[in-house]
Amino acid sequence: MFLLIPGSLIIGFLFSSVLRPMVDAVPYLFAYVTLTMAIGCGLGQLREVLRRPVIIGWTFVLTHIAAPLIAYGIGAALFGPHSPYVVGLVLFAIIPLGVSSVLWVGMSGGSIALMLALVVIDSAISPIVVPSGIKLMFGAVVDIDAGGMIRDLVLIIVAPTIIGVMLYELSKGHIQRKVQHIASPISKLCFVAVVALNAAAIAPYVEQLKSDMIRLVPVSILLVAICYALGYFGSLPFRSRELLVTVSYASGMRNISLGIVLAMGYFDPLSAVPVVLSILIQQPMATLHHYLLPRKKLQAAE
């Protein structure tokens, strides 16, 4: 991730004029990435997670209510409530949980099944959560095609997720193991292409940002750190290291590629800038968070 993400951004900026005509391919590339994630989750895992509604509900409160409100407050204080940068900060906070969080949860000793199911469920409800959240926060200030956004979210997130879960069930859970050696590398290439193409799309606007970057970069770092902190401290009452790892990564990592797609498709292109910055910050922050997590099991609550 340290090499792929910055590298693909640089490629997108350097070859902007060549890549820009291919930007329309982004939703299809992203749909494939979603599909490869979903084939690792079946109905059994989803049912198991649904038996823990408190954890699911609390995670979504932290990620889709607390984090967007904090993002709006920080952004409005620094850039003004009508700034496209504020839209970008809120969009980062309100988009679905990141697929790569599953990898970090596995490496850090969290619950892979819970994290994967959270990603799938959050992706499925994103057509409701994202447009309604943006509408509630910005109202008439931001002209949003809610119907178009819902349609796109269904096509690039919900439909591939449902197909992936169905394929898992039809193969009795064997499909991911059978196709992983082909599907996984292609998925990474699609991910790189999504980032590069969206970087190419915003490249013409970069010249306008020089004076704002001094504030945008620290704010983006702060917001990503706050999202991790929300999950970390918000999960402490459960007194479970497994849940602390899972919820903190769920709260800290977002599906930023989707955020860039939505920012470029439905808002001022400048709103994509905080989202692009976040994609550079999120993975290094995940590494730091991995080493800050407690190594011992937390004492179980009585």
GROMACS .gro file of C-alpha atoms in nm:
model
  302
    1MET     CA    1   0.000   0.000   0.000
    2PHE     CA    2   0.289   0.238   0.079
    3LEU     CA    3   0.414   0.196  -0.279
    4LEU     CA    4   0.092   0.136  -0.472
    5ILE     CA    5  -0.112   0.432  -0.351
    6PRO     CA    6   0.145   0.714  -0.380
    7GLY     CA    7   0.274   0.559  -0.703
    8SER     CA    8  -0.069   0.546  -0.863
    9LEU     CA    9  -0.141   0.904  -0.757
   10ILE     CA   10   0.183   1.025  -0.913
   11ILE     CA   11   0.109   0.833  -1.234
   12GLY     CA   12  -0.237   0.990  -1.244
   13PHE     CA   13  -0.099   1.342  -1.207
   14LEU     CA   14   0.189   1.295  -1.453
   15PHE     CA   15  -0.020   1.134  -1.726
   16SER     CA   16  -0.341   1.326  -1.662
   17SER     CA   17  -0.408   1.418  -2.024
   18VAL     CA   18  -0.369   1.055  -2.138
   19LEU     CA   19  -0.573   0.898  -1.858
   20ARG     CA   20  -0.859   1.149  -1.831
   21PRO     CA   21  -1.060   1.003  -2.124
   22MET     CA   22  -1.069   0.669  -1.937
   23VAL     CA   23  -1.223   0.807  -1.617
   24ASP     CA   24  -1.566   0.665  -1.713
   25ALA     CA   25  -1.426   0.315  -1.649
   26VAL     CA   26  -1.381   0.385  -1.275
   27PRO     CA   27  -1.724   0.257  -1.155
   28TYR     CA   28  -1.674  -0.076  -1.333
   29LEU     CA   29  -1.323  -0.120  -1.194
   30PHE     CA   30  -1.449  -0.037  -0.848
   31ALA     CA   31  -1.739  -0.282  -0.880
   32TYR     CA   32  -1.487  -0.560  -0.944
   33VAL     CA   33  -1.289  -0.465  -0.631
   34THR     CA   34  -1.612  -0.485  -0.430
   35LEU     CA   35  -1.696  -0.825  -0.579
   36THR     CA   36  -1.359  -0.975  -0.481
   37MET     CA   37  -1.417  -0.856  -0.124
   38ALA     CA   38  -1.771  -0.998  -0.106
   39ILE     CA   39  -1.682  -1.352  -0.222
   40GLY     CA   40  -1.511  -1.399   0.116
   41CYS     CA   41  -1.833  -1.354   0.315
   42GLY     CA   42  -2.135  -1.583   0.338
   43LEU     CA   43  -2.480  -1.570   0.493
   44GLY     CA   44  -2.358  -1.767   0.794
   45GLN     CA   45  -2.104  -1.498   0.884
   46LEU     CA   46  -2.366  -1.227   0.837
   47ARG     CA   47  -2.613  -1.412   1.060
   48GLU     CA   48  -2.346  -1.457   1.328
   49VAL     CA   49  -2.270  -1.085   1.326
   50LEU     CA   50  -2.638  -0.989   1.332
   51ARG     CA   51  -2.660  -1.170   1.666
   52ARG     CA   52  -2.441  -0.889   1.805
   53PRO     CA   53  -2.658  -0.588   1.714
   54VAL     CA   54  -2.512  -0.365   1.988
   55ILE     CA   55  -2.162  -0.387   1.839
   56ILE     CA   56  -2.290  -0.326   1.484
   57GLY     CA   57  -2.506  -0.032   1.588
   58TRP     CA   58  -2.235   0.126   1.803
   59THR     CA   59  -1.974   0.092   1.526
   60PHE     CA   60  -2.204   0.265   1.279
   61VAL     CA   61  -2.281   0.541   1.531
   62LEU     CA   62  -1.909   0.609   1.567
   63THR     CA   63  -1.839   0.594   1.193
   64HIS     CA   64  -2.146   0.754   1.037
   65ILE     CA   65  -2.269   0.998   1.303
   66ALA     CA   66  -1.987   1.099   1.537
   67ALA     CA   67  -1.709   1.112   1.274
   68PRO     CA   68  -1.906   1.316   1.012
   69LEU     CA   69  -2.017   1.566   1.279
   70ILE     CA   70  -1.656   1.611   1.396
   71ALA     CA   71  -1.540   1.644   1.033
   72TYR     CA   72  -1.802   1.911   0.967
   73GLY     CA   73  -1.712   2.104   1.282
   74ILE     CA   74  -1.339   2.108   1.210
   75GLY     CA   75  -1.386   2.188   0.841
   76ALA     CA   76  -1.642   2.463   0.896
   77ALA     CA   77  -1.421   2.629   1.159
   78LEU     CA   78  -1.119   2.640   0.925
   79PHE     CA   79  -1.268   2.681   0.577
   80GLY     CA   80  -1.625   2.802   0.633
   81PRO     CA   81  -1.941   2.584   0.620
   82HIS     CA   82  -1.991   2.629   0.244
   83SER     CA   83  -1.640   2.526   0.139
   84PRO     CA   84  -1.604   2.222  -0.091
   85TYR     CA   85  -1.323   2.108   0.140
   86VAL     CA   86  -1.579   2.064   0.418
   87VAL     CA   87  -1.789   1.846   0.187
   88GLY     CA   88  -1.478   1.638   0.118
   89LEU     CA   89  -1.397   1.595   0.488
   90VAL     CA   90  -1.754   1.492   0.568
   91LEU     CA   91  -1.763   1.262   0.266
   92PHE     CA   92  -1.450   1.083   0.391
   93ALA     CA   93  -1.616   1.027   0.729
   94ILE     CA   94  -1.951   0.907   0.599
   95ILE     CA   95  -1.851   0.666   0.319
   96PRO     CA   96  -1.856   0.289   0.389
   97LEU     CA   97  -1.588   0.108   0.588
   98GLY     CA   98  -1.268   0.023   0.403
   99VAL     CA   99  -1.207  -0.324   0.258
  100SER     CA  100  -0.837  -0.312   0.353
  101SER     CA  101  -0.939  -0.294   0.721
  102VAL     CA  102  -1.003  -0.671   0.699
  103LEU     CA  103  -0.630  -0.728   0.634
  104TRP     CA  104  -0.522  -0.509   0.927
  105VAL     CA  105  -0.775  -0.667   1.163
  106GLY     CA  106  -0.638  -1.010   1.073
  107MET     CA  107  -0.276  -0.903   1.130
  108SER     CA  108  -0.362  -0.736   1.462
  109GLY     CA  109  -0.561  -1.019   1.620
  110GLY     CA  110  -0.914  -0.888   1.570
  111SER     CA  111  -1.223  -1.068   1.440
  112ILE     CA  112  -1.191  -1.111   1.062
  113ALA     CA  113  -1.545  -1.250   1.035
  114LEU     CA  114  -1.691  -0.952   1.222
  115MET     CA  115  -1.489  -0.700   1.021
  116LEU     CA  116  -1.576  -0.856   0.687
  117ALA     CA  117  -1.945  -0.872   0.776
  118LEU     CA  118  -1.938  -0.508   0.893
  119VAL     CA  119  -1.789  -0.405   0.559
  120VAL     CA  120  -2.051  -0.603   0.366
  121ILE     CA  121  -2.344  -0.470   0.573
  122ASP     CA  122  -2.214  -0.112   0.559
  123SER     CA  123  -2.167  -0.137   0.182
  124ALA     CA  124  -2.523  -0.266   0.146
  125ILE     CA  125  -2.675   0.027   0.338
  126SER     CA  126  -2.451   0.293   0.179
  127PRO     CA  127  -2.716   0.405  -0.075
  128ILE     CA  128  -2.924   0.520   0.223
  129VAL     CA  129  -2.651   0.641   0.459
  130VAL     CA  130  -2.434   0.850   0.224
  131PRO     CA  131  -2.693   1.061   0.036
  132SER     CA  132  -2.913   1.115   0.344
  133GLY     CA  133  -2.613   1.209   0.561
  134ILE     CA  134  -2.485   1.465   0.308
  135LYS     CA  135  -2.838   1.604   0.263
  136LEU     CA  136  -2.894   1.639   0.639
  137MET     CA  137  -2.563   1.819   0.695
  138PHE     CA  138  -2.556   2.051   0.396
  139GLY     CA  139  -2.921   2.076   0.288
  140ALA     CA  140  -2.974   2.324   0.006
  141VAL     CA  141  -2.613   2.447   0.030
  142VAL     CA  142  -2.492   2.148  -0.174
  143ASP     CA  143  -2.689   2.058  -0.486
  144ILE     CA  144  -2.679   1.679  -0.486
  145ASP     CA  145  -2.836   1.435  -0.727
  146ALA     CA  146  -2.944   1.191  -0.457
  147GLY     CA  147  -3.118   0.962  -0.705
  148GLY     CA  148  -2.809   0.937  -0.925
  149MET     CA  149  -2.585   0.872  -0.625
  150ILE     CA  150  -2.814   0.597  -0.496
  151ARG     CA  151  -2.820   0.438  -0.842
  152ASP     CA  152  -2.440   0.443  -0.866
  153LEU     CA  153  -2.395   0.307  -0.514
  154VAL     CA  154  -2.632   0.020  -0.593
  155LEU     CA  155  -2.443  -0.060  -0.914
  156ILE     CA  156  -2.085  -0.036  -0.782
  157ILE     CA  157  -2.132  -0.145  -0.420
  158VAL     CA  158  -2.461  -0.321  -0.343
  159ALA     CA  159  -2.501  -0.536  -0.656
  160PRO     CA  160  -2.141  -0.672  -0.652
  161THR     CA  161  -2.176  -0.737  -0.278
  162ILE     CA  162  -2.495  -0.942  -0.325
  163ILE     CA  163  -2.341  -1.132  -0.619
  164GLY     CA  164  -2.027  -1.203  -0.416
  165VAL     CA  165  -2.222  -1.339  -0.118
  166MET     CA  166  -2.434  -1.554  -0.353
  167LEU     CA  167  -2.119  -1.696  -0.518
  168TYR     CA  168  -1.980  -1.776  -0.172
  169GLU     CA  169  -2.298  -1.966  -0.084
  170LEU     CA  170  -2.321  -2.151  -0.417
  171SER     CA  171  -1.958  -2.264  -0.387
  172LYS     CA  172  -2.005  -2.355  -0.018
  173GLY     CA  173  -1.733  -2.108   0.075
  174HIS     CA  174  -1.466  -2.243  -0.160
  175ILE     CA  175  -1.477  -1.979  -0.434
  176GLN     CA  176  -1.235  -1.731  -0.278
  177ARG     CA  177  -0.965  -1.996  -0.228
  178LYS     CA  178  -1.009  -2.124  -0.584
  179VAL     CA  179  -0.994  -1.788  -0.763
  180GLN     CA  180  -0.779  -1.584  -0.524
  181HIS     CA  181  -0.453  -1.636  -0.717
  182ILE     CA  182  -0.614  -1.464  -1.018
  183ALA     CA  183  -0.882  -1.242  -0.864
  184SER     CA  184  -0.663  -1.081  -0.598
  185PRO     CA  185  -0.388  -0.946  -0.829
  186ILE     CA  186  -0.650  -0.817  -1.075
  187SER     CA  187  -0.832  -0.651  -0.785
  188LYS     CA  188  -0.514  -0.470  -0.681
  189LEU     CA  189  -0.457  -0.354  -1.039
  190CYS     CA  190  -0.816  -0.226  -1.053
  191PHE     CA  191  -0.760  -0.045  -0.722
  192VAL     CA  192  -0.445   0.119  -0.860
  193ALA     CA  193  -0.633   0.216  -1.178
  194VAL     CA  194  -0.917   0.373  -0.977
  195VAL     CA  195  -0.674   0.590  -0.779
  196ALA     CA  196  -0.468   0.686  -1.087
  197LEU     CA  197  -0.772   0.776  -1.298
  198ASN     CA  198  -0.925   0.988  -1.025
  199ALA     CA  199  -0.591   1.161  -0.966
  200ALA     CA  200  -0.585   1.237  -1.339
  201ALA     CA  201  -0.936   1.383  -1.310
  202ILE     CA  202  -0.842   1.627  -1.032
  203ALA     CA  203  -0.498   1.716  -1.171
  204PRO     CA  204  -0.625   2.033  -1.351
  205TYR     CA  205  -0.742   2.172  -1.017
  206VAL     CA  206  -0.418   2.115  -0.826
  207GLU     CA  207  -0.280   2.457  -0.919
  208GLN     CA  208  -0.564   2.616  -0.721
  209LEU     CA  209  -0.465   2.434  -0.400
  210LYS     CA  210  -0.115   2.559  -0.322
  211SER     CA  211  -0.225   2.818  -0.066
  212ASP     CA  212  -0.472   2.577   0.097
  213MET     CA  213  -0.245   2.273   0.137
  214ILE     CA  214  -0.083   2.417   0.451
  215ARG     CA  215  -0.417   2.376   0.627
  216LEU     CA  216  -0.559   2.081   0.433
  217VAL     CA  217  -0.279   1.833   0.505
  218PRO     CA  218  -0.278   1.875   0.889
  219VAL     CA  219  -0.659   1.870   0.898
  220SER     CA  220  -0.671   1.547   0.694
  221ILE     CA  221  -0.414   1.385   0.925
  222LEU     CA  222  -0.609   1.502   1.230
  223LEU     CA  223  -0.941   1.368   1.097
  224VAL     CA  224  -0.801   1.023   1.016
  225ALA     CA  225  -0.641   1.008   1.364
  226ILE     CA  226  -0.970   1.112   1.526
  227CYS     CA  227  -1.155   0.834   1.341
  228TYR     CA  228  -0.911   0.574   1.479
  229ALA     CA  229  -0.939   0.727   1.826
  230LEU     CA  230  -1.321   0.715   1.814
  231GLY     CA  231  -1.311   0.341   1.749
  232TYR     CA  232  -1.039   0.278   2.005
  233PHE     CA  233  -1.192   0.466   2.298
  234GLY     CA  234  -1.547   0.386   2.189
  235SER     CA  235  -1.477   0.012   2.211
  236LEU     CA  236  -1.303   0.016   2.551
  237PRO     CA  237  -1.630  -0.042   2.744
  238PHE     CA  238  -1.660  -0.387   2.579
  239ARG     CA  239  -1.339  -0.492   2.761
  240SER     CA  240  -1.235  -0.715   2.471
  241ARG     CA  241  -0.908  -0.678   2.283
  242GLU     CA  242  -1.059  -0.853   1.980
  243LEU     CA  243  -1.341  -0.599   1.963
  244LEU     CA  244  -1.105  -0.309   2.035
  245VAL     CA  245  -0.890  -0.407   1.736
  246THR     CA  246  -1.189  -0.468   1.509
  247VAL     CA  247  -1.392  -0.158   1.594
  248SER     CA  248  -1.092   0.077   1.594
  249TYR     CA  249  -0.986  -0.034   1.245
  250ALA     CA  250  -1.349  -0.023   1.128
  251SER     CA  251  -1.376   0.333   1.253
  252GLY     CA  252  -1.039   0.444   1.120
  253MET     CA  253  -1.045   0.306   0.766
  254ARG     CA  254  -1.285   0.411   0.492
  255ASN     CA  255  -1.352   0.304   0.135
  256ILE     CA  256  -1.161   0.606   0.005
  257SER     CA  257  -1.166   0.499  -0.360
  258LEU     CA  258  -1.545   0.517  -0.343
  259GLY     CA  259  -1.516   0.859  -0.178
  260ILE     CA  260  -1.307   0.987  -0.470
  261VAL     CA  261  -1.558   0.845  -0.720
  262LEU     CA  262  -1.848   1.019  -0.544
  263ALA     CA  263  -1.659   1.346  -0.494
  264MET     CA  264  -1.569   1.367  -0.863
  265GLY     CA  265  -1.912   1.258  -0.980
  266TYR     CA  266  -2.145   1.462  -0.761
  267PHE     CA  267  -1.961   1.753  -0.598
  268ASP     CA  268  -1.715   2.031  -0.671
  269PRO     CA  269  -1.388   1.862  -0.781
  270LEU     CA  270  -1.210   2.043  -0.494
  271SER     CA  271  -1.410   1.829  -0.251
  272ALA     CA  272  -1.208   1.531  -0.374
  273VAL     CA  273  -0.884   1.682  -0.243
  274PRO     CA  274  -0.930   1.594   0.129
  275VAL     CA  275  -1.035   1.245   0.021
  276VAL     CA  276  -0.722   1.203  -0.193
  277LEU     CA  277  -0.505   1.325   0.096
  278SER     CA  278  -0.676   1.077   0.327
  279ILE     CA  279  -0.582   0.786   0.102
  280LEU     CA  280  -0.216   0.876   0.156
  281ILE     CA  281  -0.261   0.905   0.534
  282GLN     CA  282  -0.489   0.610   0.608
  283GLN     CA  283  -0.242   0.324   0.550
  284PRO     CA  284   0.056   0.476   0.740
  285MET     CA  285  -0.186   0.554   1.023
  286ALA     CA  286  -0.303   0.191   1.015
  287THR     CA  287   0.059   0.081   1.062
  288LEU     CA  288   0.109   0.318   1.356
  289HIS     CA  289  -0.219   0.203   1.509
  290HIS     CA  290  -0.107  -0.160   1.481
  291TYR     CA  291   0.194  -0.090   1.705
  292LEU     CA  292  -0.006   0.120   1.953
  293LEU     CA  293  -0.265  -0.152   2.015
  294PRO     CA  294  -0.237  -0.335   2.350
  295ARG     CA  295  -0.056  -0.668   2.319
  296LYS     CA  296  -0.238  -0.838   2.607
  297LYS     CA  297  -0.602  -0.940   2.631
  298LEU     CA  298  -0.822  -0.693   2.816
  299GLN     CA  299  -0.979  -0.814   3.139
  300ALA     CA  300  -1.331  -0.938   3.069
  301ALA     CA  301  -1.614  -0.730   3.209
  302GLU     CA  302  -1.808  -0.886   3.495
   0.00000   0.00000   0.00000
